[in-house]
CSV table of C-alpha atoms in Angstrom, one decimal:
chain,number,residue,atom,x,y,z
A,1,MET,CA,119.6,100.0,130.7
A,2,ALA,CA,117.6,97.1,131.9
A,3,PRO,CA,116.5,94.6,129.3
A,4,SER,CA,112.9,95.0,127.9
A,5,ILE,CA,110.1,92.7,129.2
A,6,SER,CA,107.1,91.7,127.2
A,7,THR,CA,105.0,89.5,129.5
A,8,THR,CA,101.2,89.6,128.9
A,9,GLU,CA,100.7,90.6,132.6
A,10,GLN,CA,103.0,93.6,132.3
A,11,ARG,CA,101.4,94.8,129.1
A,12,GLU,CA,98.0,94.5,130.5
A,13,LEU,CA,99.2,96.5,133.5
A,14,PHE,CA,100.5,99.1,131.2
A,15,ARG,CA,97.2,99.3,129.4
A,16,SER,CA,95.4,99.6,132.7
A,17,ALA,CA,97.7,102.0,134.6
A,18,LEU,CA,98.8,104.4,131.8
A,19,LEU,CA,96.0,104.3,129.2
A,20,GLN,CA,92.7,103.5,131.0
A,21,ASP,CA,93.3,104.9,134.5
A,22,THR,CA,94.7,108.2,133.1
A,23,GLY,CA,91.8,108.6,130.6
A,24,LEU,CA,94.2,108.6,127.7
A,25,SER,CA,92.5,105.6,126.0
A,26,ASP,CA,89.2,107.4,126.1
A,27,LEU,CA,90.7,110.2,124.0
A,28,LEU,CA,92.3,108.0,121.4
A,29,HIS,CA,91.0,105.9,118.5
A,30,ALA,CA,91.1,102.2,119.3
A,31,ASP,CA,93.7,101.7,116.6
A,32,HIS,CA,95.9,104.3,118.2
A,33,VAL,CA,95.6,102.5,121.6
A,34,ASP,CA,96.6,99.2,120.0
A,35,LYS,CA,99.6,101.0,118.3
A,36,ILE,CA,100.9,102.2,121.6
A,37,CYS,CA,100.5,98.8,123.2
A,38,ARG,CA,102.4,97.2,120.3
A,39,GLU,CA,105.3,99.6,120.2
A,40,VAL,CA,105.9,100.5,123.8
A,41,VAL,CA,109.0,99.0,125.5
A,42,LEU,CA,108.6,97.9,129.1
A,43,ARG,CA,111.6,97.6,131.5
A,44,GLU,CA,112.0,96.7,135.1
A,45,VAL,CA,114.2,99.2,136.9
A,46,ALA,CA,115.6,98.3,140.3
A,47,GLU,CA,115.6,100.6,143.3
A,48,ASP,CA,118.2,103.4,142.8
A,49,GLY,CA,118.4,102.5,139.1
A,50,LEU,CA,118.4,105.1,136.4
A,51,VAL,CA,115.2,105.4,134.3
A,52,CYS,CA,116.8,108.0,132.1
A,53,GLN,CA,119.9,110.2,132.5
A,54,LYS,CA,120.6,113.9,132.1
A,55,GLY,CA,122.3,114.8,128.9
A,56,GLU,CA,121.1,111.8,126.9
A,57,VAL,CA,119.3,112.0,123.6
A,58,VAL,CA,115.6,111.9,124.3
A,59,GLU,CA,114.0,109.0,122.3
A,60,SER,CA,111.0,108.1,124.4
A,61,TRP,CA,108.0,109.4,126.3
A,62,ILE,CA,108.2,107.8,129.7
A,63,GLY,CA,105.5,106.4,131.9
A,64,VAL,CA,105.6,104.8,135.4
A,65,VAL,CA,103.6,101.6,135.1
A,66,ARG,CA,104.3,100.5,138.7
A,67,GLY,CA,106.6,101.9,141.4
A,68,LEU,CA,107.8,105.4,142.3
A,69,VAL,CA,110.5,107.5,140.6
A,70,LYS,CA,111.9,111.0,141.3
A,71,ILE,CA,112.9,113.6,138.8
A,72,ALA,CA,116.3,115.1,139.9
A,73,VAL,CA,119.5,116.8,138.8
A,74,ILE,CA,122.6,114.8,139.9
A,75,THR,CA,126.0,116.5,139.8
A,76,ALA,CA,129.3,114.8,138.8
A,77,GLU,CA,130.1,114.7,142.6
A,78,GLY,CA,127.0,112.7,143.2
A,79,LYS,CA,124.9,115.4,144.9
A,80,SER,CA,121.3,115.6,143.8
A,81,ALA,CA,118.4,118.0,143.9
A,82,SER,CA,114.9,116.5,143.6
A,83,PHE,CA,112.1,118.2,141.7
A,84,THR,CA,109.2,115.9,142.2
A,85,GLY,CA,108.1,112.3,142.5
A,86,VAL,CA,106.1,110.4,139.9
A,87,PRO,CA,104.1,107.4,141.2
A,88,GLY,CA,102.6,104.6,139.2
A,89,GLY,CA,100.2,106.0,136.5
A,90,GLY,CA,102.2,109.1,135.8
A,91,TRP,CA,103.8,110.2,132.5
A,92,LEU,CA,106.9,112.4,132.1
A,93,GLY,CA,109.3,113.8,129.5
A,94,GLU,CA,106.8,115.1,126.9
A,95,GLY,CA,108.4,118.6,127.0
A,96,SER,CA,111.9,117.3,126.1
A,97,LEU,CA,110.4,115.3,123.2
A,98,LEU,CA,108.5,118.3,121.9
A,99,LYS,CA,111.6,120.5,122.1
A,100,SER,CA,114.0,117.8,120.6
A,101,GLU,CA,116.7,118.7,123.1
A,102,ALA,CA,119.0,116.7,125.3
A,103,ARG,CA,117.4,115.6,128.6
A,104,ARG,CA,117.9,118.2,131.3
A,105,TYR,CA,117.3,115.9,134.3
A,106,SER,CA,117.7,112.4,135.5
A,107,VAL,CA,115.0,110.1,136.6
A,108,VAL,CA,115.8,107.6,139.4
A,109,ALA,CA,113.7,104.7,140.7
A,110,LEU,CA,113.0,105.0,144.5
A,111,ARG,CA,111.8,101.4,144.6
A,112,ASP,CA,111.7,98.5,142.1
A,113,SER,CA,109.6,99.9,139.2
A,114,VAL,CA,108.2,98.9,135.8
A,115,ILE,CA,108.7,101.7,133.3
A,116,ALA,CA,107.2,102.2,129.9
A,117,TYR,CA,109.1,103.8,127.1
A,118,VAL,CA,106.9,105.0,124.2
A,119,PRO,CA,109.3,105.5,121.2
A,120,ARG,CA,109.7,109.0,119.7
A,121,LYS,CA,108.2,107.8,116.4
A,122,THR,CA,105.0,106.6,118.1
A,123,PHE,CA,104.8,109.8,120.1
A,124,GLN,CA,105.2,111.9,116.9
A,125,PHE,CA,102.6,109.8,115.1
A,126,LEU,CA,100.0,110.5,117.8
A,127,LEU,CA,101.0,114.1,117.9
A,128,ASP,CA,100.4,114.4,114.1
A,129,ASN,CA,97.2,112.3,113.9
A,130,SER,CA,95.3,112.5,117.2
A,131,ILE,CA,93.4,115.6,118.5
A,132,GLY,CA,92.7,113.7,121.7
A,133,PHE,CA,96.4,113.0,122.3
A,134,ASN,CA,97.2,116.7,121.8
A,135,ARG,CA,94.5,117.6,124.3
A,136,PHE,CA,95.9,115.1,126.8
A,137,LEU,CA,99.4,116.6,126.4
A,138,LEU,CA,98.2,120.2,126.8
A,139,ARG,CA,96.5,119.2,130.0
A,140,GLN,CA,99.6,117.4,131.2
A,141,ILE,CA,101.9,120.4,130.4
A,142,ASN,CA,99.6,123.0,131.9
A,143,GLU,CA,99.3,121.0,135.2
A,144,ARG,CA,103.1,120.4,135.3
A,145,LEU,CA,103.8,124.1,134.8
A,146,GLY,CA,101.6,125.0,137.8
A,147,GLN,CA,103.2,122.2,139.8
A,148,PHE,CA,106.7,123.5,139.2
A,149,ILE,CA,105.8,127.2,139.8
A,150,ALA,CA,104.4,126.1,143.2
A,151,MET,CA,107.5,124.1,143.9
A,152,VAL,CA,109.8,127.1,143.5
A,153,GLU,CA,107.6,129.0,145.9
A,154,TYR,CA,107.5,126.4,148.6
A,155,GLU,CA,111.1,125.5,148.4
A,156,ARG,CA,112.0,129.1,149.2
A,157,LEU,CA,109.3,130.0,151.7
A,158,LEU,CA,107.8,127.0,153.4
A,159,GLY,CA,108.9,125.0,156.5
A,160,PRO,CA,109.2,121.2,156.7
A,161,GLU,CA,105.6,120.4,157.4
A,162,ALA,CA,104.4,122.5,154.5
A,163,LYS,CA,107.0,121.0,152.2
A,164,LEU,CA,105.9,117.5,153.1
A,165,ALA,CA,102.2,118.5,152.8
A,166,ARG,CA,102.7,119.9,149.3
A,167,CYS,CA,104.8,116.9,148.2
A,168,LEU,CA,102.0,114.5,149.3
A,169,ALA,CA,99.3,116.6,147.6
A,170,GLN,CA,101.3,116.6,144.3
A,171,MET,CA,101.6,112.8,144.4
A,172,CYS,CA,97.8,112.7,144.4
A,173,ASN,CA,97.3,115.2,141.7
A,174,PRO,CA,94.1,114.1,140.0
A,175,VAL,CA,95.1,115.3,136.5
A,176,LEU,CA,98.7,114.0,136.4
A,177,TYR,CA,98.1,110.8,138.5
A,178,PRO,CA,94.4,110.1,138.4
A,179,GLY,CA,94.8,106.5,139.5
A,180,THR,CA,96.6,107.2,142.7
A,181,GLY,CA,93.7,107.8,145.1
A,182,LYS,CA,94.2,109.0,148.6
A,183,ARG,CA,96.2,106.1,149.8
A,184,LEU,CA,99.9,106.4,149.1
A,185,GLU,CA,102.2,103.4,149.5
A,186,VAL,CA,105.3,105.4,150.2
A,187,SER,CA,107.9,105.1,152.9
A,188,GLN,CA,109.4,107.9,155.1
A,189,GLN,CA,112.7,107.3,153.5
A,190,GLU,CA,111.2,107.9,150.1
A,191,LEU,CA,109.5,111.0,151.2
A,192,GLY,CA,112.8,112.3,152.6
A,193,LEU,CA,114.4,111.7,149.2
A,194,LEU,CA,111.6,113.6,147.5
A,195,THR,CA,111.5,116.6,149.9
A,196,GLY,CA,115.2,116.9,150.9
A,197,LEU,CA,114.3,116.3,154.5
A,198,SER,CA,115.9,113.8,156.9
A,199,ARG,CA,113.9,110.7,157.7
A,200,GLN,CA,113.6,111.9,161.3
A,201,ARG,CA,112.3,115.3,160.2
A,202,VAL,CA,109.8,113.6,157.9
A,203,ASN,CA,108.5,111.5,160.8
A,204,GLN,CA,108.1,114.6,162.9
A,205,ALA,CA,106.3,116.4,160.1
A,206,LEU,CA,104.0,113.5,159.6
A,207,GLN,CA,103.1,113.4,163.3
A,208,THR,CA,102.3,117.1,163.2
A,209,LEU,CA,100.1,116.8,160.1
A,210,GLU,CA,98.4,113.7,161.6
A,211,ALA,CA,97.6,115.6,164.8
A,212,GLU,CA,95.9,118.3,162.6
A,213,GLY,CA,93.7,115.6,161.1
A,214,LEU,CA,95.1,115.9,157.6
A,215,LEU,CA,96.4,112.4,157.2
A,216,LYS,CA,96.9,109.0,158.9
A,217,ALA,CA,100.4,107.5,158.9
A,218,GLU,CA,100.2,103.7,158.8
A,219,TYR,CA,102.6,100.9,158.3
A,220,GLY,CA,103.5,100.8,154.6
A,221,GLY,CA,101.8,104.0,153.6
A,222,ILE,CA,99.8,107.1,154.3
A,223,THR,CA,96.1,107.9,153.9
A,224,LEU,CA,95.3,111.5,153.0
A,225,LEU,CA,92.2,112.6,154.9
A,226,ASP,CA,92.0,116.2,153.6
A,227,LEU,CA,93.8,116.6,150.3
A,228,GLY,CA,92.4,120.1,149.8
A,229,ARG,CA,94.0,121.4,153.0
A,230,LEU,CA,97.3,119.7,152.4
A,231,ALA,CA,97.5,121.4,149.0
A,232,GLN,CA,96.7,124.8,150.5
A,233,ILE,CA,99.2,124.7,153.3
A,234,GLY,CA,101.6,127.6,153.0
A,235,GLU,CA,99.4,129.7,150.6
């Protein structure tokens, strides 16, 4: 695992992206916010690097301070199936911590990323002492459940354009990733890794969705023009 970093800039970025922008700091006592900031471990994970690995003992709640990661299952032969992407400002792994089980998936950085690891003891302290933290977790888990139920549906039933539309809408989920906005700095290659589509097929799907007025594909990113319709495609 990459060595930890503790620069003032990175810690302020953590406070902004994962506490303030997600609304978590508004739900916590100021002392609890300070506790998280003191005890969090920040690491830089390079593109294709492992943020965490399937089968390992779960010791941290994980947040994406900056970058983009995918949650996936990777076989011993190197084949992978992606579940979802988590952009900067997103949390993951609370379910595994609550169940105290070995991690059932791997998380891989799709680009150079800064990752926050909140220790189990800090997570448990907040769980035991903060009603606001519990409310935040319930909202996270409920939203994640709906996301994964929809994912099973569209993986089986939807075509490439609808798969891509749903993927983009998920990355702008206002509950899970409130700081994302409607401008996604994501490449076609990254979208292919998240959806299981080829880069060429992603490009074709983007052109189709752009022609329908749902998004605008630009150099270095995508602007979502109608998030509601993107989320409803395939229903």
